[in-house]
Amino acid sequence: MSKHTPVLQAETPDAALLRRIGADGGDGRSVPDAATRETIGHAPVQSVAELDQAVARARTAQPAWEGLGHAERSRLLLAAADAVEENAEALARLLSREQGKPLNGPNARFEVGACAAWLRTAASTVLDTEVLLDDETGHAELSYRAIGVVGAIGPWNWPLMITIWQVAAALRMGNTAVVKPSEYTTLSVLALLAVLNDVLPPDVLIGVSGDRELGSRLSSHPHVGKVMFTGSTATGRRIVESSAQNLARLTLELGGNDAGIVLPSADPAAIAQDLFWGAFINTGQTCAALKRLYVHDSLYDAVVDALAAVAAAMPMGNGLDEDAVLGPLQNRAQFDIVAGLVDDARRQGARIVTGGAPASDLGELFYPVTLVADIADGTPLVDEEQFGPALPIIRYSEVDDAVRSANGLDVGLGASVWGDRDEARAVAARIQAGTVWINSHGGVHPMIPFGGVKSSGYGLEFGVEGLKSVAVPQVVNG
Ligand code: NAD
């Protein structure tokens, strides 16, 4: 047992996983527990040459994997889902320690459960050949073929679920995949890949551990035909530039700044809990979280009060604490962004309803749920992506103004409208976002396509559209 890994001495289920991926020794980059900042293990630091070898191995393995056919690949993906479930508690605990999210609430156990669900859906979704023409003039069909090697580059907020989103459909369609996890959440992803590789043939799914240099090489690699990228808009732009070299197809799930609009017909008490989780799921570190809330003047105070009451009842703490449903920020850089945006809003005269200063008693990177009222568009907390537990609540009196505000930024991942369903649907049709939820925010489903518009990226994941996005169309004419 390494002196660097004191937590392992407890022989928790995640300790075995860490040993299995070789992260329990002293080699590699030290990985802190997000809550306690103690070292939990060491992540390998791989070179560009090792990445190139991984791509070569995946490329060699691809034809045989494609040759297995849909039925056999689906069977293996279903077995992979079972393997995730068998290791669910170990994965959830490791995720909780490395990422920071609590085991309970819509957090670590929920995330691992979603991995199994998405694998099963990718395994069972049918993508039929389309008959385009079948008459006296001829016959033509459109079908979807594997691309080859898919590069998957992910962020640190939902590292397991997003990895599965990126690779499940890709594998189903007969591609092999090379995964480059975020340097902040490498161990959880490597552990997930180890579990999946219990049932998958060798080299179908390979993880490489390293920083942006490896991501950059993966996205520009001449033998990568598709890049699934989830992360910031700034990195997404670099990946688009890289794709000029290899002409890789891209799916870009980028940053967001989702608006929610509460109409006069809404019932503040009835929506408060769902508004809260729409904004604060994963302690606000969620791409399609509610990041700015526009509330009609007639119920502004009631909504602020109802949200504050919900916030007061939600325990924050170390992720392994079974009572906690909110955790720390994952890393110092994100903590500083959130704290800085709140401090700036306060200086500009906004009202801090609850929170507003680090929860240092809980640990270094804990910041409490913070509701910021009497704030306007143009304030950085409204206009920039906070990606953390601070929600600006903006007052409006004309729905047209709220719609204009919602559309006023250059991102468009999600949005939500709250109130009478018919009224809300009419407003939704005017909003520029990949998904507009009615009376909820941020829920995703493995059969419902998900993706952004504007600077939130392009391409769709999930469902039949998700399978098409990791395939190349082929027409057979004649
Ligand atoms: P990030 O862009 O900093 O990093 C994401 C990944 O890209 C990491 O693995 C990183 O190593 C890699 N990378 C960095 N530079 C690279 C380069 N030049 N070429 C290739 N890869 C490179 O993002 P992050 O901070 O990890 O994640 C937070 C952001 O992700 C937020 O903006 C959030 O909104 C967004 N996000 C979006 C979605 C979505 O579905 N749209 C989901 C989750 C997170």
Short mmCIF file of C-alpha atoms and ligand atoms in Angstrom, two decimals:
data_model
loop_
_atom_site.label_atom_id
_atom_site.label_comp_id
_atom_site.label_asym_id
_atom_site.label_seq_id
_atom_site.Cartn_x
_atom_site.Cartn_y
_atom_site.Cartn_z
CA MET A 1 0.00 0.00 0.00
CA SER A 2 1.47 3.33 -1.02
CA LYS A 3 1.98 6.05 1.52
CA HIS A 4 0.20 8.35 -0.95
CA THR A 5 -3.12 6.55 -0.69
CA PRO A 6 -4.21 6.41 2.92
CA VAL A 7 -7.89 6.16 2.02
CA LEU A 8 -7.26 2.80 0.35
CA GLN A 9 -6.42 1.22 3.68
CA ALA A 10 -10.12 1.11 4.47
CA GLU A 11 -10.58 -1.49 1.68
CA THR A 12 -13.57 0.31 0.25
CA PRO A 13 -15.04 -1.06 -3.02
CA ASP A 14 -13.40 1.76 -4.98
CA ALA A 15 -9.97 0.80 -3.60
CA ALA A 16 -9.99 -2.37 -5.68
CA LEU A 17 -10.88 -0.37 -8.78
CA LEU A 18 -8.01 2.04 -8.14
CA ARG A 19 -5.61 -0.88 -7.78
CA ARG A 20 -6.93 -2.45 -10.92
CA ILE A 21 -6.14 0.60 -13.05
CA GLY A 22 -2.75 0.93 -11.39
CA ALA A 23 -3.65 4.24 -9.75
CA ASP A 24 -2.83 3.17 -6.21
CA GLY A 25 0.93 3.48 -6.64
CA GLY A 26 3.05 6.60 -6.47
CA ASP A 27 3.69 6.97 -10.20
CA GLY A 28 1.95 9.60 -12.27
CA ARG A 29 0.05 12.75 -11.46
CA SER A 30 -1.36 13.00 -7.96
CA VAL A 31 -5.17 13.16 -7.92
CA PRO A 32 -6.90 14.90 -5.01
CA ASP A 33 -10.20 14.05 -3.36
CA ALA A 34 -12.35 17.03 -4.40
CA ALA A 35 -13.76 17.46 -0.90
CA THR A 36 -10.82 16.72 1.41
CA ARG A 37 -7.96 17.51 -1.02
CA GLU A 38 -6.17 14.34 0.17
CA THR A 39 -4.48 12.32 -2.54
CA ILE A 40 -6.67 9.43 -3.63
CA GLY A 41 -4.40 7.99 -6.32
CA HIS A 42 -2.15 8.74 -9.25
CA ALA A 43 -3.18 9.16 -12.86
CA PRO A 44 -0.86 7.97 -15.60
CA VAL A 45 0.71 10.69 -17.73
CA GLN A 46 0.86 9.29 -21.24
CA SER A 47 2.79 10.64 -24.19
CA VAL A 48 1.71 11.59 -27.69
CA ALA A 49 3.56 8.48 -28.89
CA GLU A 50 1.40 6.34 -26.61
CA LEU A 51 -1.70 8.07 -27.93
CA ASP A 52 -0.60 7.29 -31.47
CA GLN A 53 -0.14 3.64 -30.50
CA ALA A 54 -3.64 3.59 -29.00
CA VAL A 55 -5.14 4.96 -32.21
CA ALA A 56 -3.19 2.39 -34.23
CA ARG A 57 -4.47 -0.45 -32.04
CA ALA A 58 -8.04 0.81 -32.25
CA ARG A 59 -7.69 1.08 -36.01
CA THR A 60 -6.44 -2.48 -36.27
CA ALA A 61 -9.29 -3.78 -34.10
CA GLN A 62 -12.04 -1.89 -35.93
CA PRO A 63 -12.78 -4.15 -38.93
CA ALA A 64 -13.30 -7.24 -36.77
CA TRP A 65 -15.50 -5.27 -34.38
CA GLU A 66 -17.60 -3.97 -37.26
CA GLY A 67 -17.64 -7.50 -38.68
CA LEU A 68 -19.35 -8.84 -35.57
CA GLY A 69 -22.56 -7.22 -36.77
CA HIS A 70 -25.23 -5.28 -34.91
CA ALA A 71 -26.69 -8.22 -33.00
CA GLU A 72 -23.40 -9.31 -31.45
CA ARG A 73 -22.25 -5.77 -30.70
CA SER A 74 -25.60 -5.10 -29.04
CA ARG A 75 -25.23 -8.24 -26.95
CA LEU A 76 -21.81 -7.08 -25.78
CA LEU A 77 -23.07 -3.58 -24.98
CA LEU A 78 -25.86 -5.10 -22.89
CA ALA A 79 -23.24 -7.19 -21.07
CA ALA A 80 -21.22 -4.00 -20.56
CA ALA A 81 -24.28 -2.39 -18.95
CA ASP A 82 -24.55 -5.36 -16.59
CA ALA A 83 -20.85 -5.00 -15.74
CA VAL A 84 -21.39 -1.33 -14.87
CA GLU A 85 -24.24 -2.29 -12.56
CA GLU A 86 -22.16 -4.99 -10.89
CA ASN A 87 -19.50 -2.36 -10.14
CA ALA A 88 -21.93 0.49 -9.52
CA GLU A 89 -21.06 1.23 -5.91
CA ALA A 90 -17.30 1.18 -6.50
CA LEU A 91 -17.65 3.47 -9.52
CA ALA A 92 -19.98 5.83 -7.67
CA ARG A 93 -17.62 6.11 -4.70
CA LEU A 94 -14.58 6.79 -6.86
CA LEU A 95 -16.55 9.33 -8.89
CA SER A 96 -17.74 10.97 -5.71
CA ARG A 97 -14.22 11.34 -4.35
CA GLU A 98 -12.56 12.49 -7.55
CA GLN A 99 -15.33 14.68 -8.96
CA GLY A 100 -16.84 15.77 -5.64
CA LYS A 101 -20.50 14.99 -6.33
CA PRO A 102 -22.35 13.30 -3.49
CA LEU A 103 -23.41 9.68 -3.71
CA ASN A 104 -27.05 10.65 -3.25
CA GLY A 105 -29.43 13.10 -4.92
CA PRO A 106 -29.09 13.44 -8.70
CA ASN A 107 -25.38 12.78 -8.38
CA ALA A 108 -22.88 9.88 -8.36
CA ARG A 109 -25.17 6.85 -8.01
CA PHE A 110 -27.58 8.49 -10.45
CA GLU A 111 -24.71 9.06 -12.92
CA VAL A 112 -23.57 5.44 -12.82
CA GLY A 113 -27.17 4.29 -13.28
CA ALA A 114 -27.44 6.54 -16.33
CA CYS A 115 -24.35 4.87 -17.82
CA ALA A 116 -26.09 1.50 -17.76
CA ALA A 117 -29.32 2.99 -19.15
CA TRP A 118 -27.55 4.71 -22.07
CA LEU A 119 -25.59 1.56 -22.92
CA ARG A 120 -28.79 -0.46 -23.02
CA THR A 121 -30.57 2.07 -25.21
CA ALA A 122 -27.65 2.29 -27.64
CA ALA A 123 -27.70 -1.50 -27.79
CA SER A 124 -31.40 -1.77 -28.54
CA THR A 125 -32.07 1.23 -30.81
CA VAL A 126 -32.72 0.27 -34.41
CA LEU A 127 -31.36 2.26 -37.33
CA ASP A 128 -33.04 0.85 -40.40
CA THR A 129 -31.93 1.17 -43.99
CA GLU A 130 -34.13 3.75 -45.73
CA VAL A 131 -35.55 2.97 -49.14
CA LEU A 132 -35.19 6.26 -51.04
CA LEU A 133 -36.59 5.19 -54.37
CA ASP A 134 -38.38 2.05 -55.43
CA ASP A 135 -40.35 2.39 -58.64
CA GLU A 136 -40.06 1.77 -62.34
CA THR A 137 -37.20 4.31 -62.56
CA GLY A 138 -34.97 2.45 -60.12
CA HIS A 139 -34.12 1.47 -56.56
CA ALA A 140 -31.94 3.33 -54.08
CA GLU A 141 -31.27 2.77 -50.38
CA LEU A 142 -29.54 4.77 -47.68
CA SER A 143 -27.77 2.92 -44.91
CA TYR A 144 -25.26 3.86 -42.22
CA ARG A 145 -21.75 2.40 -41.98
CA ALA A 146 -19.05 2.65 -39.35
CA ILE A 147 -16.61 5.56 -39.69
CA GLY A 148 -13.52 3.87 -38.18
CA VAL A 149 -11.84 5.22 -35.06
CA VAL A 150 -13.79 7.73 -32.95
CA GLY A 151 -11.91 10.07 -30.61
CA ALA A 152 -13.85 10.95 -27.44
CA ILE A 153 -12.74 13.98 -25.42
CA GLY A 154 -14.66 14.80 -22.27
CA PRO A 155 -15.08 17.29 -19.42
CA TRP A 156 -14.92 16.84 -15.65
CA ASN A 157 -18.48 17.55 -14.57
CA TRP A 158 -20.31 14.34 -15.60
CA PRO A 159 -17.28 12.35 -16.66
CA LEU A 160 -18.74 8.84 -16.65
CA MET A 161 -22.10 9.64 -18.19
CA ILE A 162 -20.59 11.82 -20.91
CA THR A 163 -17.99 9.17 -21.77
CA ILE A 164 -20.81 6.67 -22.23
CA TRP A 165 -22.79 9.17 -24.28
CA GLN A 166 -19.79 9.51 -26.57
CA VAL A 167 -18.80 5.88 -26.93
CA ALA A 168 -21.97 3.76 -26.61
CA ALA A 169 -23.44 4.86 -29.93
CA ALA A 170 -20.00 4.83 -31.57
CA LEU A 171 -19.36 1.22 -30.57
CA ARG A 172 -22.85 0.13 -31.50
CA MET A 173 -22.32 1.44 -35.03
CA GLY A 174 -19.11 -0.60 -35.42
CA ASN A 175 -16.51 2.05 -34.65
CA THR A 176 -13.73 1.58 -32.15
CA ALA A 177 -13.00 4.44 -29.74
CA VAL A 178 -10.07 6.16 -28.05
CA VAL A 179 -11.11 8.13 -24.99
CA LYS A 180 -9.19 11.13 -23.58
CA PRO A 181 -10.80 11.99 -20.23
CA SER A 182 -10.49 15.36 -18.56
CA GLU A 183 -7.28 15.65 -16.56
CA TYR A 184 -9.50 16.49 -13.55
CA THR A 185 -11.47 13.24 -13.59
CA THR A 186 -9.17 10.72 -15.23
CA LEU A 187 -9.33 7.96 -12.61
CA SER A 188 -13.12 7.60 -12.68
CA VAL A 189 -13.13 7.31 -16.45
CA LEU A 190 -10.22 4.86 -16.57
CA ALA A 191 -12.05 2.74 -13.98
CA LEU A 192 -15.24 2.82 -16.07
CA LEU A 193 -13.29 1.75 -19.16
CA ALA A 194 -11.70 -1.11 -17.21
CA VAL A 195 -15.15 -2.34 -16.23
CA LEU A 196 -16.43 -2.10 -19.81
CA ASN A 197 -13.33 -3.87 -21.08
CA ASP A 198 -14.19 -6.89 -18.96
CA VAL A 199 -16.70 -7.73 -21.66
CA LEU A 200 -15.50 -5.96 -24.82
CA PRO A 201 -12.87 -7.46 -27.15
CA PRO A 202 -9.34 -6.02 -26.83
CA ASP A 203 -8.61 -2.58 -28.29
CA VAL A 204 -12.21 -1.73 -29.13
CA LEU A 205 -12.25 0.89 -26.37
CA ILE A 206 -8.96 2.42 -25.20
CA GLY A 207 -8.36 5.19 -22.67
CA VAL A 208 -5.38 7.53 -22.82
CA SER A 209 -4.55 9.72 -19.86
CA GLY A 210 -3.05 13.14 -20.28
CA ASP A 211 -3.72 16.81 -20.78
CA ARG A 212 -4.74 19.09 -23.62
CA GLU A 213 -1.72 18.12 -25.69
CA LEU A 214 -3.14 14.61 -26.01
CA GLY A 215 -6.60 16.00 -26.72
CA SER A 216 -5.16 18.17 -29.43
CA ARG A 217 -3.33 15.24 -31.03
CA LEU A 218 -6.40 13.00 -30.82
CA SER A 219 -8.61 15.56 -32.51
CA SER A 220 -6.14 16.17 -35.34
CA HIS A 221 -4.98 12.57 -35.74
CA PRO A 222 -5.02 11.42 -39.37
CA HIS A 223 -6.63 8.09 -38.44
CA VAL A 224 -9.45 9.52 -36.34
CA GLY A 225 -12.56 9.89 -38.47
CA LYS A 226 -14.89 11.39 -35.90
CA VAL A 227 -14.39 13.47 -32.78
CA MET A 228 -17.01 13.49 -30.06
CA PHE A 229 -16.16 16.51 -27.95
CA THR A 230 -17.85 17.81 -24.82
CA GLY A 231 -16.29 20.77 -23.07
CA SER A 232 -15.86 24.49 -23.32
CA THR A 233 -16.63 26.59 -26.38
CA ALA A 234 -13.01 27.82 -26.46
CA THR A 235 -11.67 24.26 -26.78
CA GLY A 236 -14.43 23.42 -29.25
CA ARG A 237 -13.15 26.16 -31.55
CA ARG A 238 -9.66 24.64 -31.42
CA ILE A 239 -11.07 21.26 -32.33
CA VAL A 240 -12.82 22.76 -35.34
CA GLU A 241 -9.43 24.14 -36.41
CA SER A 242 -7.84 20.70 -35.91
CA SER A 243 -10.49 19.12 -38.08
CA ALA A 244 -9.18 21.13 -40.99
CA GLN A 245 -6.24 18.71 -40.93
CA ASN A 246 -8.00 15.35 -40.79
CA LEU A 247 -11.49 16.40 -41.95
CA ALA A 248 -12.87 14.47 -38.97
CA ARG A 249 -16.58 14.71 -38.53
CA LEU A 250 -17.43 16.52 -35.28
CA THR A 251 -20.06 16.47 -32.60
CA LEU A 252 -19.50 19.48 -30.36
CA GLU A 253 -21.37 19.72 -27.06
CA LEU A 254 -20.07 23.04 -25.74
CA GLY A 255 -20.79 25.55 -23.05
CA GLY A 256 -24.18 27.03 -22.29
CA ASN A 257 -25.87 29.77 -20.33
CA ASP A 258 -29.42 28.43 -20.20
CA ALA A 259 -32.20 30.88 -19.48
CA GLY A 260 -35.38 29.99 -17.63
CA ILE A 261 -38.48 32.17 -18.00
CA VAL A 262 -41.15 32.06 -15.31
CA LEU A 263 -44.47 33.28 -16.76
CA PRO A 264 -47.15 35.06 -14.70
CA SER A 265 -49.25 31.87 -14.83
CA ALA A 266 -46.69 29.82 -12.87
CA ASP A 267 -47.21 28.69 -9.27
CA PRO A 268 -44.03 29.56 -7.33
CA ALA A 269 -44.49 26.95 -4.61
CA ALA A 270 -45.22 24.20 -7.13
CA ILE A 271 -42.17 24.87 -9.29
CA ALA A 272 -39.57 25.79 -6.67
CA GLN A 273 -38.11 22.30 -6.18
CA ASP A 274 -37.75 21.68 -9.92
CA LEU A 275 -36.30 25.16 -10.47
CA PHE A 276 -33.77 24.43 -7.74
CA TRP A 277 -32.55 21.17 -9.26
CA GLY A 278 -32.64 22.67 -12.74
CA ALA A 279 -30.06 25.18 -11.53
CA PHE A 280 -28.12 23.30 -8.87
CA ILE A 281 -27.85 19.73 -10.13
CA ASN A 282 -24.25 18.62 -9.60
CA THR A 283 -23.81 21.79 -7.53
CA GLY A 284 -24.40 23.85 -10.67
CA GLN A 285 -21.57 22.21 -12.62
CA THR A 286 -23.79 21.03 -15.45
CA CYS A 287 -23.78 22.05 -19.08
CA ALA A 288 -27.55 22.33 -19.49
CA ALA A 289 -28.29 23.75 -16.05
CA LEU A 290 -30.50 26.76 -15.53
CA LYS A 291 -27.93 29.55 -15.32
CA ARG A 292 -30.07 32.71 -15.40
CA LEU A 293 -33.68 32.89 -14.27
CA TYR A 294 -36.09 35.52 -15.62
CA VAL A 295 -39.14 35.92 -13.37
CA HIS A 296 -42.24 38.02 -14.04
CA ASP A 297 -42.60 41.00 -11.77
CA SER A 298 -45.95 39.74 -10.41
CA LEU A 299 -44.36 36.72 -8.71
CA TYR A 300 -40.72 37.71 -8.45
CA ASP A 301 -40.58 37.89 -4.66
CA ALA A 302 -42.59 34.69 -4.25
CA VAL A 303 -40.23 32.75 -6.53
CA VAL A 304 -37.12 34.12 -4.79
CA ASP A 305 -38.55 33.21 -1.38
CA ALA A 306 -39.65 29.73 -2.48
CA LEU A 307 -36.21 29.02 -3.99
CA ALA A 308 -34.49 30.23 -0.83
CA ALA A 309 -36.65 27.88 1.25
CA VAL A 310 -35.71 24.90 -0.92
CA ALA A 311 -32.03 25.87 -0.81
CA ALA A 312 -32.08 26.02 2.98
CA ALA A 313 -33.20 22.39 3.13
CA MET A 314 -30.46 20.93 0.89
CA PRO A 315 -27.41 19.60 2.75
CA MET A 316 -23.95 20.23 1.30
CA GLY A 317 -20.97 18.13 2.31
CA ASN A 318 -18.34 15.54 1.51
CA GLY A 319 -19.63 13.35 -1.31
CA LEU A 320 -19.31 10.17 0.73
CA ASP A 321 -21.60 11.63 3.40
CA GLU A 322 -24.91 9.84 2.74
CA ASP A 323 -26.88 12.95 3.78
CA ALA A 324 -25.25 15.36 1.34
CA VAL A 325 -26.94 16.25 -1.94
CA LEU A 326 -24.60 19.15 -2.83
CA GLY A 327 -20.81 18.96 -2.91
CA PRO A 328 -17.70 21.06 -3.50
CA LEU A 329 -16.61 22.74 -6.72
CA GLN A 330 -14.44 20.22 -8.52
CA ASN A 331 -11.35 22.39 -8.88
CA ARG A 332 -9.79 25.64 -7.77
CA ALA A 333 -10.14 27.38 -11.14
CA GLN A 334 -13.91 26.80 -11.18
CA PHE A 335 -14.22 27.85 -7.54
CA ASP A 336 -12.46 31.13 -8.32
CA ILE A 337 -14.78 31.79 -11.30
CA VAL A 338 -17.91 31.33 -9.18
CA ALA A 339 -16.61 33.34 -6.21
CA GLY A 340 -15.40 36.12 -8.51
CA LEU A 341 -18.71 36.43 -10.36
CA VAL A 342 -20.68 36.61 -7.10
CA ASP A 343 -18.31 39.19 -5.57
CA ASP A 344 -18.58 41.27 -8.72
CA ALA A 345 -22.40 41.11 -8.69
CA ARG A 346 -22.45 42.23 -5.06
CA ARG A 347 -20.15 45.15 -5.86
CA GLN A 348 -22.52 46.19 -8.65
CA GLY A 349 -25.42 46.38 -6.20
CA ALA A 350 -27.13 43.01 -6.62
CA ARG A 351 -28.80 41.47 -3.57
CA ILE A 352 -27.37 38.25 -2.16
CA VAL A 353 -30.45 36.35 -0.95
CA THR A 354 -28.57 33.36 0.42
CA GLY A 355 -24.95 32.19 0.29
CA GLY A 356 -22.45 34.60 -1.21
CA ALA A 357 -19.23 33.62 0.60
CA PRO A 358 -17.14 30.43 0.60
CA ALA A 359 -18.30 27.67 2.97
CA SER A 360 -14.76 27.28 4.30
CA ASP A 361 -15.97 25.29 7.29
CA LEU A 362 -16.77 22.42 4.90
CA GLY A 363 -13.45 22.52 3.03
CA GLU A 364 -11.29 24.40 0.60
CA LEU A 365 -13.56 24.27 -2.48
CA PHE A 366 -17.03 24.47 -0.99
CA TYR A 367 -19.22 27.36 -2.06
CA PRO A 368 -22.83 27.42 -0.83
CA VAL A 369 -25.94 27.69 -2.94
CA THR A 370 -26.11 31.37 -3.77
CA LEU A 371 -29.21 33.18 -5.02
CA VAL A 372 -28.56 36.64 -6.43
CA ALA A 373 -31.59 38.91 -6.87
CA ASP A 374 -32.09 42.45 -8.22
CA ILE A 375 -29.55 41.87 -10.96
CA ALA A 376 -29.73 42.75 -14.66
CA ASP A 377 -28.48 41.61 -18.05
CA GLY A 378 -24.98 42.94 -18.68
CA THR A 379 -23.69 41.81 -15.28
CA PRO A 380 -21.03 39.10 -15.76
CA LEU A 381 -22.88 36.68 -13.43
CA VAL A 382 -25.79 36.84 -15.91
CA ASP A 383 -23.87 37.04 -19.18
CA GLU A 384 -21.07 34.54 -18.51
CA GLU A 385 -21.29 30.83 -17.73
CA GLN A 386 -20.82 30.49 -13.96
CA PHE A 387 -20.82 26.65 -13.98
CA GLY A 388 -21.36 26.51 -10.25
CA PRO A 389 -23.86 27.08 -7.42
CA ALA A 390 -24.78 30.73 -8.04
CA LEU A 391 -28.04 31.67 -9.75
CA PRO A 392 -28.88 35.22 -10.90
CA ILE A 393 -32.62 35.96 -10.78
CA ILE A 394 -33.69 38.77 -13.09
CA ARG A 395 -37.02 40.62 -12.95
CA TYR A 396 -39.03 41.28 -16.13
CA SER A 397 -42.43 42.74 -16.89
CA GLU A 398 -42.94 41.99 -20.61
CA VAL A 399 -42.54 38.44 -21.94
CA ASP A 400 -41.06 39.89 -25.14
CA ASP A 401 -38.22 41.33 -23.07
CA ALA A 402 -37.54 38.01 -21.35
CA VAL A 403 -37.44 36.24 -24.73
CA ARG A 404 -35.08 38.91 -26.06
CA SER A 405 -32.82 38.41 -23.03
CA ALA A 406 -32.90 34.62 -23.37
CA ASN A 407 -31.82 34.93 -27.01
CA GLY A 408 -29.41 37.77 -26.36
CA LEU A 409 -26.30 35.67 -25.73
CA ASP A 410 -24.34 33.73 -28.32
CA VAL A 411 -24.99 30.32 -26.69
CA GLY A 412 -28.03 28.08 -27.07
CA LEU A 413 -27.80 24.73 -25.34
CA GLY A 414 -31.02 24.57 -23.30
CA ALA A 415 -33.75 26.84 -21.95
CA SER A 416 -36.98 26.44 -20.02
CA VAL A 417 -40.36 28.11 -19.72
CA TRP A 418 -42.50 27.74 -16.60
CA GLY A 419 -46.26 28.28 -16.31
CA ASP A 420 -49.39 27.35 -18.26
CA ARG A 421 -48.31 24.64 -20.72
CA ASP A 422 -49.87 26.14 -23.85
CA GLU A 423 -48.53 29.61 -23.10
CA ALA A 424 -45.15 28.14 -22.29
CA ARG A 425 -45.02 26.15 -25.53
CA ALA A 426 -45.77 29.32 -27.50
CA VAL A 427 -42.88 31.08 -25.80
CA ALA A 428 -40.61 28.04 -26.29
CA ALA A 429 -41.05 28.28 -30.05
CA ARG A 430 -39.41 31.72 -29.93
CA ILE A 431 -36.29 30.64 -28.04
CA GLN A 432 -32.96 29.84 -29.69
CA ALA A 433 -31.81 26.68 -27.93
CA GLY A 434 -31.30 23.02 -28.77
CA THR A 435 -33.83 21.96 -26.13
CA VAL A 436 -36.57 23.99 -24.45
CA TRP A 437 -38.12 22.29 -21.45
CA ILE A 438 -41.59 23.15 -20.19
CA ASN A 439 -41.94 23.26 -16.38
CA SER A 440 -38.64 21.45 -15.86
CA HIS A 441 -35.03 22.02 -16.84
CA GLY A 442 -32.18 19.81 -17.93
CA GLY A 443 -33.73 16.33 -18.01
CA VAL A 444 -32.22 14.14 -20.71
CA HIS A 445 -33.44 10.82 -22.08
CA PRO A 446 -31.48 8.28 -24.13
CA MET A 447 -34.05 8.31 -26.94
CA ILE A 448 -34.47 12.10 -27.17
CA PRO A 449 -31.78 13.86 -29.24
CA PHE A 450 -29.71 16.44 -27.38
CA GLY A 451 -27.41 19.13 -28.74
CA GLY A 452 -26.83 22.85 -28.88
CA VAL A 453 -27.15 25.72 -31.34
CA LYS A 454 -25.08 28.89 -31.78
CA SER A 455 -21.81 28.71 -29.80
CA SER A 456 -23.10 25.74 -27.79
CA GLY A 457 -21.99 23.55 -30.67
CA TYR A 458 -23.48 21.31 -33.31
CA GLY A 459 -24.45 17.71 -33.83
CA LEU A 460 -26.87 15.55 -31.89
CA GLU A 461 -26.40 12.75 -29.39
CA PHE A 462 -28.89 10.04 -28.28
CA GLY A 463 -31.58 8.06 -30.02
CA VAL A 464 -31.59 7.31 -33.73
CA GLU A 465 -30.00 10.70 -34.50
CA GLY A 466 -27.17 9.81 -32.15
CA LEU A 467 -26.46 6.59 -34.03
CA LYS A 468 -26.45 8.45 -37.34
CA SER A 469 -23.96 10.96 -35.96
CA VAL A 470 -21.30 8.27 -35.45
CA ALA A 471 -21.77 6.71 -38.87
CA VAL A 472 -21.29 7.63 -42.50
CA PRO A 473 -24.28 7.48 -44.80
CA GLN A 474 -23.94 5.24 -47.82
CA VAL A 475 -26.31 5.16 -50.76
CA VAL A 476 -26.63 1.99 -52.79
CA ASN A 477 -28.24 2.94 -56.07
CA GLY A 478 -29.42 0.28 -58.49
P1 NAD B 1 -12.41 22.08 -21.40
O1 NAD B 1 -12.77 22.52 -22.76
O2 NAD B 1 -11.43 22.87 -20.63
O3 NAD B 1 -11.82 20.59 -21.44
C1 NAD B 1 -12.54 19.51 -22.03
C2 NAD B 1 -11.56 18.48 -22.56
O4 NAD B 1 -10.85 19.02 -23.67
C3 NAD B 1 -10.51 18.03 -21.56
O5 NAD B 1 -10.39 16.62 -21.67
C4 NAD B 1 -9.24 18.72 -22.06
O6 NAD B 1 -8.07 18.03 -21.74
C5 NAD B 1 -9.47 18.71 -23.54
N1 NAD B 1 -8.71 19.72 -24.28
C6 NAD B 1 -8.22 20.89 -23.85
N2 NAD B 1 -7.62 21.55 -24.87
C7 NAD B 1 -7.75 20.79 -25.96
C8 NAD B 1 -7.40 20.95 -27.33
N3 NAD B 1 -6.73 22.02 -27.76
N4 NAD B 1 -7.74 19.98 -28.19
C9 NAD B 1 -8.44 18.90 -27.78
N5 NAD B 1 -8.79 18.68 -26.50
C10 NAD B 1 -8.46 19.62 -25.60
O7 NAD B 1 -13.81 21.94 -20.64
P2 NAD B 1 -14.08 21.58 -19.09
O8 NAD B 1 -13.66 22.75 -18.26
O9 NAD B 1 -13.55 20.24 -18.78
O10 NAD B 1 -15.67 21.46 -19.06
C11 NAD B 1 -16.52 22.52 -18.74
C12 NAD B 1 -17.22 23.05 -19.97
O11 NAD B 1 -17.83 21.98 -20.67
C13 NAD B 1 -18.34 24.02 -19.66
O12 NAD B 1 -18.30 25.11 -20.57
C14 NAD B 1 -19.60 23.21 -19.90
O13 NAD B 1 -20.74 23.97 -20.22
C15 NAD B 1 -19.17 22.32 -21.00
N6 NAD B 1 -19.99 21.11 -21.05
C16 NAD B 1 -20.87 20.96 -22.09
C17 NAD B 1 -21.70 19.85 -22.14
C18 NAD B 1 -22.69 19.67 -23.25
O14 NAD B 1 -23.27 18.59 -23.37
N7 NAD B 1 -22.90 20.66 -24.10
C19 NAD B 1 -21.60 18.88 -21.14
C20 NAD B 1 -20.69 19.06 -20.10
C21 NAD B 1 -19.88 20.18 -20.07
#
